[in-house]
Amino acid sequence: MFKNYFKTAFRNLKRNKNYAIINTVGLATIFIVAMVSSIVIAWITVAHRAIKAAIENPVKSLRTE
C-alpha cells in the first residue's frame, strides 16, 4: 500500500520538478526569515534592557526594592 503512495509521489515530483523545487525553496526561505527576525527582535530587546539597566542609578533601584 505504501509502495503505491511512494510511486505516485515520486511520479508527481518527477513530472512537476520545477514546482516542487520552487515550493521547497519558498517554504525554507519563509522559515529562515521568521527565525532570523525573531532572533534579531530578541537581541534588540535584551540589548535595550541591558543598556537601560547600565545607565540607571543603582541607588534608585535599591531604594525601590
Coordinates of C-alpha atoms in Angstrom, one line a residue:
M1 CA 0.0 0.0 0.0
F2 CA 2.8 2.4 0.9
K3 CA 4.6 1.4 -2.1
N4 CA 1.9 2.8 -4.3
Y5 CA 1.9 6.1 -2.4
F6 CA 5.6 6.4 -2.8
K7 CA 5.4 5.6 -6.5
T8 CA 2.6 8.2 -7.0
A9 CA 4.6 10.8 -5.1
F10 CA 7.8 10.1 -7.0
R11 CA 6.0 10.4 -10.3
N12 CA 4.4 13.7 -9.3
L13 CA 7.7 15.1 -8.2
K14 CA 9.3 13.9 -11.5
R15 CA 6.5 15.4 -13.5
N16 CA 6.4 18.7 -11.6
K17 CA 10.0 19.1 -10.6
N18 CA 10.2 22.8 -11.1
Y19 CA 7.1 23.4 -8.9
A20 CA 8.4 21.1 -6.2
I21 CA 11.8 23.0 -6.1
I22 CA 10.1 26.4 -6.0
N23 CA 7.8 25.3 -3.3
T24 CA 10.5 23.8 -1.2
V25 CA 12.8 26.8 -1.5
G26 CA 10.0 29.2 -0.9
L27 CA 9.0 27.4 2.3
A28 CA 12.6 27.2 3.5
T29 CA 13.0 31.0 2.8
I30 CA 9.9 31.9 4.8
F31 CA 11.1 29.7 7.7
I32 CA 14.6 31.2 7.7
V33 CA 13.2 34.8 7.5
A34 CA 10.9 34.1 10.5
M35 CA 13.7 32.5 12.5
V36 CA 16.2 35.3 11.9
S37 CA 13.7 38.1 12.6
S38 CA 12.7 36.5 15.9
I39 CA 16.4 36.3 16.9
V40 CA 17.0 39.9 15.9
I41 CA 14.0 41.0 17.9
A42 CA 15.2 39.1 21.0
W43 CA 18.7 40.6 20.7
I44 CA 17.3 44.1 20.4
T45 CA 15.1 43.6 23.4
V46 CA 17.9 42.2 25.6
A47 CA 20.3 44.9 24.5
H48 CA 17.7 47.6 25.3
R49 CA 17.1 46.2 28.8
A50 CA 20.9 45.8 29.4
I51 CA 21.6 49.4 28.3
K52 CA 18.7 50.7 30.4
A53 CA 19.9 48.9 33.5
A54 CA 23.5 50.1 33.0
I55 CA 22.5 53.7 32.6
E56 CA 20.1 53.7 35.6
N57 CA 21.3 54.9 39.0
P58 CA 21.8 51.8 41.3
V59 CA 20.9 53.8 44.4
K60 CA 17.4 54.5 42.9
S61 CA 16.8 50.8 42.2
L62 CA 17.9 49.8 45.7
R63 CA 15.5 52.3 47.3
T64 CA 12.5 50.9 45.4
E65 CA 13.3 47.3 46.4

